[in-house]
GROMACS .gro file of C-alpha atoms in nm:
model
  143
    1UNK     CA    1  40.687 -10.026 -10.593
    2UNK     CA    2  40.311  -9.988 -10.643
    3UNK     CA    3  40.276 -10.364 -10.699
    4UNK     CA    4  40.462 -10.434 -10.374
    5UNK     CA    5  40.231 -10.194 -10.192
    6UNK     CA    6  39.924 -10.367 -10.341
    7UNK     CA    7  40.055 -10.706 -10.228
    8UNK     CA    8  40.121 -10.570  -9.880
    9UNK     CA    9  39.776 -10.412  -9.846
   10UNK     CA   10  39.589 -10.708  -9.989
   11UNK     CA   11  39.743 -10.956  -9.749
   12UNK     CA   12  39.475 -11.084  -9.515
   13UNK     CA   13  39.638 -10.983  -9.189
   14UNK     CA   14  39.669 -10.615  -9.289
   15UNK     CA   15  39.300 -10.597  -9.378
   16UNK     CA   16  39.209 -10.779  -9.055
   17UNK     CA   17  39.419 -10.535  -8.855
   18UNK     CA   18  39.251 -10.235  -9.018
   19UNK     CA   19  38.905 -10.375  -8.947
   20UNK     CA   20  39.007 -10.448  -8.588
   21UNK     CA   21  39.129 -10.093  -8.534
   22UNK     CA   22  38.810  -9.943  -8.677
   23UNK     CA   23  38.592 -10.166  -8.460
   24UNK     CA   24  38.810 -10.085  -8.158
   25UNK     CA   25  38.766  -9.711  -8.208
   26UNK     CA   26  38.390  -9.751  -8.240
   27UNK     CA   27  38.380  -9.975  -7.933
   28UNK     CA   28  38.580  -9.722  -7.732
   29UNK     CA   29  38.324  -9.453  -7.816
   30UNK     CA   30  38.044  -9.680  -7.697
   31UNK     CA   31  38.223  -9.757  -7.369
   32UNK     CA   32  38.291  -9.387  -7.307
   33UNK     CA   33  37.922  -9.318  -7.356
   34UNK     CA   34  37.825  -9.600  -7.119
   35UNK     CA   35  38.059  -9.470  -6.852
   36UNK     CA   36  37.984  -9.101  -6.900
   37UNK     CA   37  37.611  -9.123  -6.965
   38UNK     CA   38  37.506  -9.422  -6.755
   39UNK     CA   39  37.759  -9.515  -6.487
   40UNK     CA   40  37.873  -9.164  -6.393
   41UNK     CA   41  37.518  -9.035  -6.326
   42UNK     CA   42  37.439  -9.337  -6.107
   43UNK     CA   43  37.760  -9.288  -5.907
   44UNK     CA   44  37.683  -8.916  -5.888
   45UNK     CA   45  37.340  -8.995  -5.748
   46UNK     CA   46  37.496  -9.196  -5.464
   47UNK     CA   47  37.756  -8.924  -5.398
   48UNK     CA   48  37.493  -8.656  -5.351
   49UNK     CA   49  37.499  -8.507  -5.699
   50UNK     CA   50  37.877  -8.475  -5.732
   51UNK     CA   51  37.999  -8.520  -6.091
   52UNK     CA   52  38.271  -8.780  -6.060
   53UNK     CA   53  38.452  -8.673  -6.377
   54UNK     CA   54  38.474  -8.315  -6.249
   55UNK     CA   55  38.661  -8.396  -5.928
   56UNK     CA   56  38.995  -8.219  -5.908
   57UNK     CA   57  39.250  -8.062  -5.679
   58UNK     CA   58  39.393  -7.727  -5.792
   59UNK     CA   59  39.769  -7.702  -5.775
   60UNK     CA   60  39.754  -7.345  -5.647
   61UNK     CA   61  39.613  -7.174  -5.340
   62UNK     CA   62  39.317  -7.026  -5.531
   63UNK     CA   63  38.982  -7.203  -5.524
   64UNK     CA   64  38.775  -7.270  -5.833
   65UNK     CA   65  38.413  -7.380  -5.861
   66UNK     CA   66  38.475  -7.632  -6.137
   67UNK     CA   67  38.747  -7.811  -6.325
   68UNK     CA   68  38.665  -7.607  -6.636
   69UNK     CA   69  38.712  -7.282  -6.441
   70UNK     CA   70  39.049  -7.395  -6.309
   71UNK     CA   71  39.165  -7.501  -6.654
   72UNK     CA   72  39.040  -7.173  -6.805
   73UNK     CA   73  39.246  -6.985  -6.547
   74UNK     CA   74  39.550  -7.175  -6.670
   75UNK     CA   75  39.652  -7.328  -6.338
   76UNK     CA   76  39.767  -7.682  -6.298
   77UNK     CA   77  39.510  -7.928  -6.170
   78UNK     CA   78  39.519  -8.280  -6.042
   79UNK     CA   79  39.208  -8.406  -6.226
   80UNK     CA   80  39.162  -8.737  -6.046
   81UNK     CA   81  38.797  -8.759  -6.156
   82UNK     CA   82  38.902  -8.786  -6.519
   83UNK     CA   83  39.155  -9.049  -6.420
   84UNK     CA   84  38.884  -9.250  -6.242
   85UNK     CA   85  38.665  -9.232  -6.554
   86UNK     CA   86  38.957  -9.343  -6.772
   87UNK     CA   87  39.024  -9.632  -6.532
   88UNK     CA   88  38.658  -9.740  -6.546
   89UNK     CA   89  38.671  -9.721  -6.928
   90UNK     CA   90  38.985  -9.933  -6.930
   91UNK     CA   91  38.836 -10.195  -6.699
   92UNK     CA   92  38.517 -10.225  -6.904
   93UNK     CA   93  38.708 -10.250  -7.232
   94UNK     CA   94  38.946 -10.504  -7.079
   95UNK     CA   95  38.665 -10.724  -6.948
   96UNK     CA   96  38.477 -10.717  -7.278
   97UNK     CA   97  38.792 -10.790  -7.480
   98UNK     CA   98  38.884 -11.073  -7.244
   99UNK     CA   99  38.539 -11.227  -7.287
  100UNK     CA  100  38.556 -11.183  -7.665
  101UNK     CA  101  38.902 -11.340  -7.697
  102UNK     CA  102  38.803 -11.625  -7.466
  103UNK     CA  103  38.493 -11.694  -7.678
  104UNK     CA  104  38.697 -11.689  -8.001
  105UNK     CA  105  38.958 -11.925  -7.853
  106UNK     CA  106  38.689 -12.168  -7.737
  107UNK     CA  107  38.530 -12.168  -8.083
  108UNK     CA  108  38.872 -12.221  -8.242
  109UNK     CA  109  38.951 -12.509  -8.004
  110UNK     CA  110  38.615 -12.674  -8.077
  111UNK     CA  111  38.672 -12.663  -8.451
  112UNK     CA  112  39.031 -12.787  -8.422
  113UNK     CA  113  38.954 -13.069  -8.180
  114UNK     CA  114  38.628 -13.180  -8.344
  115UNK     CA  115  38.669 -13.536  -8.470
  116UNK     CA  116  38.642 -13.588  -8.843
  117UNK     CA  117  38.285 -13.690  -8.917
  118UNK     CA  118  38.382 -13.919  -9.206
  119UNK     CA  119  38.447 -14.274  -9.088
  120UNK     CA  120  38.800 -14.398  -9.137
  121UNK     CA  121  38.798 -14.706  -9.360
  122UNK     CA  122  38.935 -15.009  -9.182
  123UNK     CA  123  39.245 -15.136  -9.355
  124UNK     CA  124  39.399 -15.478  -9.334
  125UNK     CA  125  39.602 -15.565  -9.028
  126UNK     CA  126  39.973 -15.633  -9.044
  127UNK     CA  127  39.914 -16.006  -9.016
  128UNK     CA  128  39.665 -16.002  -9.304
  129UNK     CA  129  39.916 -15.815  -9.522
  130UNK     CA  130  40.193 -16.062  -9.436
  131UNK     CA  131  39.968 -16.360  -9.519
  132UNK     CA  132  39.876 -16.199  -9.852
  133UNK     CA  133  40.244 -16.137  -9.935
  134UNK     CA  134  40.331 -16.497  -9.842
  135UNK     CA  135  40.055 -16.631 -10.063
  136UNK     CA  136  40.166 -16.412 -10.354
  137UNK     CA  137  40.524 -16.531 -10.312
  138UNK     CA  138  40.411 -16.896 -10.307
  139UNK     CA  139  40.199 -16.840 -10.615
  140UNK     CA  140  40.485 -16.669 -10.803
  141UNK     CA  141  40.729 -16.953 -10.716
  142UNK     CA  142  40.490 -17.216 -10.859
  143UNK     CA  143  40.459 -17.032 -11.187
   0.00000   0.00000   0.00000
């Protein structure tokens, strides 16, 4: 059973998948930082200092100063600001992944469709082969 597990783990596609997941997690952290630390403050500046990720609608009649206060009180909230941030994260990740996959596919197509650099040796034509066979047959009949 251990040998089967070793074979499974050492197959190339399992290792590639693991590396892809690790890179994806790291990339997600970078995108969240870009959105939260760069994009959100710029949007907030244009909205008059409103923190976009903190926008919410309480699902009760009481009013709360912030999303954290409403959550601490234990009431339900419609946190549409968080949803907007998640949507922006998704769009950025999707665009970057699309560009990356497109680049990889173009590189793969170039390597697959690149003509072989070694020249193909020119072989005899069909007529030349037939003439050679005829001559060999004539020569073998004389002998």
